[in-house]
Coordinates of C-alpha atoms in Angstrom, one line a residue:
Chain A
E114 CA 2.6 7.5 -14.6
T115 CA -0.8 5.1 -14.2
G116 CA -1.3 4.3 -10.6
V117 CA -3.0 0.8 -9.7
T118 CA -6.9 0.7 -10.5
Q119 CA -9.2 -1.4 -9.4
S120 CA -12.6 -2.7 -10.8
P121 CA -15.6 -2.8 -9.6
T122 CA -15.7 -0.2 -7.0
H123 CA -19.0 -1.8 -5.1
L124 CA -20.1 -5.1 -5.3
I125 CA -23.3 -6.6 -3.8
K126 CA -23.6 -10.4 -3.7
T127 CA -25.3 -13.0 -1.7
R128 CA -24.1 -15.9 0.3
G129 CA -23.0 -18.6 -1.7
Q130 CA -21.9 -16.9 -4.8
Q131 CA -18.9 -16.5 -6.2
V132 CA -17.1 -12.9 -7.1
T133 CA -13.9 -11.9 -9.1
L134 CA -12.3 -8.3 -8.6
R135 CA -9.8 -7.2 -10.8
C136 CA -6.2 -5.0 -10.4
S137 CA -4.3 -3.5 -12.9
S138 CA -0.7 -2.6 -11.6
Q139 CA 1.2 0.7 -11.3
S140 CA 3.3 0.7 -14.5
G141 CA 6.4 -0.7 -14.5
H142 CA 5.1 -2.9 -11.3
N143 CA 5.5 -6.7 -11.7
T144 CA 4.0 -7.8 -8.4
V145 CA 0.8 -7.4 -7.4
S146 CA -0.7 -7.9 -3.4
W147 CA -4.5 -8.4 -2.3
Y148 CA -5.2 -7.2 1.2
Q149 CA -8.9 -7.5 2.8
Q150 CA -9.8 -4.4 5.3
A151 CA -12.7 -5.3 7.3
L152 CA -14.6 -2.4 9.0
G153 CA -12.5 -0.5 11.6
Q154 CA -9.5 -2.9 11.1
G155 CA -6.2 -2.6 9.1
P156 CA -5.5 -4.2 5.9
Q157 CA -4.7 -8.1 6.3
F158 CA -2.4 -9.8 3.9
I159 CA -4.5 -12.3 1.5
F160 CA -2.0 -13.2 -0.9
Q161 CA 1.1 -11.9 -3.7
Y162 CA 1.4 -12.8 -6.8
Y163 CA 5.1 -12.5 -9.0
R164 CA 5.7 -13.6 -12.6
E165 CA 2.3 -14.9 -12.4
E166 CA 2.5 -17.5 -9.5
E167 CA 1.5 -17.0 -6.2
N168 CA 4.4 -16.0 -4.1
G169 CA 3.4 -16.0 -0.3
R170 CA 0.2 -16.8 1.2
G171 CA -1.6 -15.6 4.3
N172 CA -4.2 -17.1 6.8
F173 CA -7.1 -17.0 4.1
P174 CA -8.9 -20.4 3.0
P175 CA -8.3 -22.0 -0.3
R176 CA -11.8 -20.5 -1.7
F177 CA -9.6 -17.3 -2.0
S178 CA -7.7 -17.4 -4.9
G179 CA -5.7 -15.5 -7.8
L180 CA -4.2 -15.0 -11.0
Q181 CA -1.9 -13.1 -12.2
F182 CA -1.5 -12.4 -16.1
P183 CA 1.5 -11.5 -18.2
N184 CA 0.7 -7.6 -18.1
Y185 CA 0.8 -7.9 -14.7
S186 CA -2.5 -7.2 -13.9
S187 CA -4.5 -9.4 -11.0
E188 CA -7.5 -11.2 -11.0
L189 CA -8.9 -11.9 -6.9
N190 CA -11.9 -14.7 -6.7
V191 CA -13.6 -15.8 -3.7
N192 CA -15.8 -18.4 -4.1
A193 CA -18.6 -19.5 -1.6
L194 CA -19.0 -16.3 -0.4
E195 CA -19.6 -15.9 3.4
L196 CA -21.0 -12.6 5.2
D197 CA -18.0 -12.5 7.1
D198 CA -16.1 -11.6 3.3
S199 CA -18.0 -8.6 3.4
A200 CA -15.1 -6.2 3.1
L201 CA -13.2 -3.3 1.1
Y202 CA -10.0 -5.4 -1.0
L203 CA -7.4 -3.8 -1.8
C204 CA -4.8 -4.5 -4.5
A205 CA -1.2 -3.1 -4.1
S206 CA 0.9 -3.3 -6.6
S207 CA 5.1 -3.0 -6.3
L208 CA 8.6 -3.9 -7.8
A209 CA 10.3 -7.0 -7.3
G210 CA 13.4 -9.1 -8.5
T211 CA 16.1 -6.7 -8.5
V212 CA 18.5 -5.6 -5.6
S213 CA 17.3 -2.0 -5.9
S214 CA 13.9 -2.8 -5.7
Y215 CA 13.8 -4.5 -2.0
N216 CA 12.6 -1.8 -0.4
S217 CA 10.5 -1.0 -3.2
P218 CA 7.1 0.3 -1.3
L219 CA 3.5 -0.7 -2.1
H220 CA 1.4 1.3 -4.1
F221 CA -2.3 0.5 -3.5
G222 CA -5.5 1.1 -5.4
N223 CA -8.7 2.5 -3.8
G224 CA -10.2 -0.8 -3.2
T225 CA -13.5 -2.9 -4.0
R226 CA -15.7 -2.7 -1.5
L227 CA -17.8 -6.3 -1.5
T228 CA -21.5 -6.2 0.5
V229 CA -22.0 -9.6 0.9
T230 CA -25.7 -10.3 2.1
Chain B
T197 CA 1.9 -14.3 15.0
Q198 CA 3.1 -10.9 14.4
L199 CA 0.7 -8.0 15.8
L200 CA 0.9 -4.3 15.5
E201 CA -1.3 -2.7 18.4
Q202 CA -1.6 1.1 17.4
S203 CA -3.1 3.7 20.1
P204 CA -5.4 5.7 20.8
Q205 CA -8.1 3.8 18.4
F206 CA -9.9 7.4 18.0
L207 CA -8.5 10.7 18.2
S208 CA -11.0 14.1 18.0
I209 CA -8.9 17.2 18.3
Q210 CA -9.2 21.3 17.1
E211 CA -7.0 22.5 14.6
G212 CA -3.8 23.8 15.9
E213 CA -3.4 21.2 18.6
N214 CA -0.3 18.3 18.9
L215 CA -1.0 14.8 18.9
T216 CA 1.2 11.5 19.2
V217 CA -0.1 8.2 18.1
Y218 CA 1.9 4.9 19.0
C219 CA 2.2 1.8 17.5
N220 CA 3.7 -0.8 19.5
S221 CA 4.8 -5.0 19.3
S222 CA 6.3 -7.4 21.0
S223 CA 8.1 -8.4 17.6
V224 CA 11.5 -6.8 16.3
F225 CA 11.3 -5.4 13.1
S226 CA 13.4 -4.5 9.7
S227 CA 11.4 -1.4 9.4
L228 CA 8.7 -0.2 9.4
Q229 CA 6.2 2.0 7.6
W230 CA 3.4 4.5 8.4
Y231 CA 0.1 4.8 6.0
R232 CA -2.4 7.5 5.9
Q233 CA -6.0 6.3 4.6
E234 CA -8.6 8.7 3.5
P235 CA -12.1 7.3 3.0
G236 CA -12.9 5.6 -0.1
E237 CA -9.3 5.5 -0.6
G238 CA -6.1 3.0 -0.4
P239 CA -3.6 3.4 2.3
V240 CA -0.7 5.9 1.1
L241 CA 2.7 5.4 2.2
L242 CA 4.2 8.5 4.2
V243 CA 7.4 7.2 5.4
T244 CA 9.3 3.9 6.3
V245 CA 12.3 4.0 9.1
V246 CA 14.7 1.7 9.3
T247 CA 17.1 2.0 12.0
G248 CA 16.7 2.0 15.4
G249 CA 16.4 5.6 17.0
E250 CA 15.7 6.7 13.6
V251 CA 13.4 10.2 13.5
K252 CA 12.2 11.2 10.4
K253 CA 10.1 14.6 9.6
L254 CA 7.9 15.3 6.8
K255 CA 6.5 19.0 7.2
R256 CA 4.5 18.9 10.8
L257 CA 4.9 15.0 11.0
T258 CA 7.8 13.7 13.2
F259 CA 8.0 9.6 12.9
Q260 CA 10.3 7.7 15.4
F261 CA 11.4 4.1 15.3
G262 CA 12.0 2.7 18.9
D263 CA 15.7 2.0 19.6
A264 CA 15.4 -2.0 20.0
R265 CA 12.7 -1.5 16.3
K266 CA 9.3 -2.8 18.4
D267 CA 7.8 0.1 19.0
S268 CA 7.1 3.7 16.6
S269 CA 5.4 7.0 16.9
L270 CA 3.6 9.5 15.2
H271 CA 3.7 13.2 16.2
I272 CA 1.9 15.6 14.4
T273 CA 2.3 19.3 15.2
A274 CA -0.3 22.1 14.7
A275 CA -3.0 19.8 12.8
Q276 CA -5.4 21.0 10.5
P277 CA -8.3 19.6 9.3
G278 CA -6.5 17.8 6.1
D279 CA -5.1 15.5 8.5
T280 CA -8.0 13.9 8.9
G281 CA -7.7 10.1 8.2
L282 CA -6.7 6.9 8.8
Y283 CA -2.9 6.4 10.0
L284 CA -1.8 2.9 9.9
C285 CA 2.0 1.4 10.8
A286 CA 2.6 -1.6 8.9
A287 CA 5.7 -3.8 9.2
P288 CA 7.1 -6.9 7.1
M289 CA 5.9 -10.0 7.7
D290 CA 8.1 -13.6 7.8
T291 CA 11.3 -12.9 5.8
G292 CA 10.5 -14.0 2.1
R293 CA 7.0 -13.1 1.7
R294 CA 7.7 -9.5 0.8
A295 CA 3.9 -8.7 2.6
L296 CA 3.2 -6.7 5.5
T297 CA 1.3 -6.8 8.8
F298 CA -0.6 -3.7 9.4
G299 CA -1.9 -2.5 12.9
S300 CA -5.6 -1.6 13.1
G301 CA -5.0 2.0 12.5
T302 CA -5.6 5.7 14.6
R303 CA -8.7 7.0 13.2
L304 CA -8.0 11.1 13.2
Q305 CA -10.3 13.7 13.2
V306 CA -9.2 17.2 13.0
Q307 CA -12.2 19.7 13.7
P308 CA -11.6 23.1 12.5

């Protein structure tokens, strides 16, 4: 069973640039969620993708966008980077859409550490 | 807005000591989860509690869900250096999102 993998592990960008982060979900999982974890804080929900469509969104501006692909992998795109976007970005996969999957736990990747200077 | 407040924020203890960390909210939750996160890694699920008053044990870790399903505690007996990490509680957000709201965590350091 392959776990959740994220790339890259670390990234440094300049304010105003754009970034794309990638996530491969765990084998058999069809739902991907993205979280932002600032230093010293718990993760905050950005959005979730199910069947290639956004399926819920937290309090993040539209410059945070995403995609899910037919193989359930996902991308997180952030435009016009700001200094406050510096954080650990976590991807989590789970199984949804069946009765038995209602309490399907989240499986997190190890994250991408983004630094905006 | 659903908020989960965790206390203490930091805890540094000696190996062999006992400790309790808390997760409190003014909201009622259908379930609550505890995660442990080690440096450079993502959170790993430890337990899910769903019934008010429920107690679950995982080796030296004891988890309790409050009767009113607004709070939870994690008790560690005879802490070991391997218990070091960030302990996060999390609960489901608004229905239909299948997303979690997390507390800010308790950072535990167990000294050998």
